């Protein structure tokens, strides 16, 4: 059994199912990220794990013991909320010491622990600062120190970086991950930002409509998104419905933009005439100006450019293909001679970058 086991948790509010039979597990030191759109049940799930909300069904096990009926205080779990919930009338020291005072630990130990925590989050020397005298990033670090001071067995963080601007948020995410990893505390982050989830997580849990629809490492999820919902949440746009066609051991998919060859790994999995959903990674397409003498290889398509934009590391080209209304998106490092809206281009899709969604 894993250190933390979530077994079939469910919760409804009147006739609205907020969390529907959710199960997952976490190991010591692991950082999990719960990712999903607004209203999908993330906070309700977190609140049930924390013991603030009573589940209709299911249980939480820590180290093999059921926590059903155990109060939030006695679970020994830490929580850090979006609004950070720091006490504005107290200084930094008193905020970080708060949980230790509740535990009534010896004053010398309290001072030692607060100092350790402030050192850990790089806030030593700020003990007597008032909360309103801190920047956004400093507030986050004090809130983290306060959550970690009582040595929680498990730390839950509900959208902790939402109020920060993008640059600060990215830097704080890296710092927080490194702090959590250095002390080895098992943690669960809640977010609706997939970039944040990818930066923070050892394991991602995708939630939709009250259910966890996919669990995996960032690499597993990125390279094998299970559903269209997960693929779209990751920002993939080239998602197409198709029908399989096996010819001489090669698997082709008939789609609205034309017939696509996909890699051999998938060929053995599907019979002829199978309906599937696939995604084409925006980075797996070779783009060129249309040349009359061009050899028309497999996965060759003829497009008309709709728009081109520069995104720092790549150009994003939106193009129509054949007579389809589908807007196909490509990311390329360099486009040789500039490509402009209205240009006719050739696109060659690398079969390795065509992924079949498993559900
Ligand atoms: P967000 O990202 O916007 O915070 P979420 O994924 O955390 O959303 P929840 O807050 O868990 O979602 O809410 C899930 C569903 O349960 C929503 O439809 C919400 O309106 C409903 N809900 C949550 N708490 C209550 C409550 N106390 N009473 C009634 N309905 C509730």
PDB file of N, CA, C and O in Angstrom, residues 33 88 168:
ATOM      1  N   UNK A  33       0.210  16.914  -8.830  1.00  0.00           N
ATOM      2  CA  UNK A  33      -0.502  18.112  -9.261  1.00  0.00           C
ATOM      3  C   UNK A  33      -1.866  17.724  -9.797  1.00  0.00           C
ATOM      4  O   UNK A  33      -1.962  16.876 -10.683  1.00  0.00           O
ATOM      5  N   UNK A  88      -2.773  39.445   8.971  1.00  0.00           N
ATOM      6  CA  UNK A  88      -2.193  40.750   8.665  1.00  0.00           C
ATOM      7  C   UNK A  88      -1.715  41.510   9.898  1.00  0.00           C
ATOM      8  O   UNK A  88      -0.808  42.325   9.813  1.00  0.00           O
ATOM      9  N   UNK A 168       7.116  36.103 -11.925  1.00  0.00           N
ATOM     10  CA  UNK A 168       7.327  35.799 -10.511  1.00  0.00           C
ATOM     11  C   UNK A 168       6.797  34.402 -10.199  1.00  0.00           C
ATOM     12  O   UNK A 168       7.437  33.612  -9.496  1.00  0.00           O
TER      13      UNK A 168
END
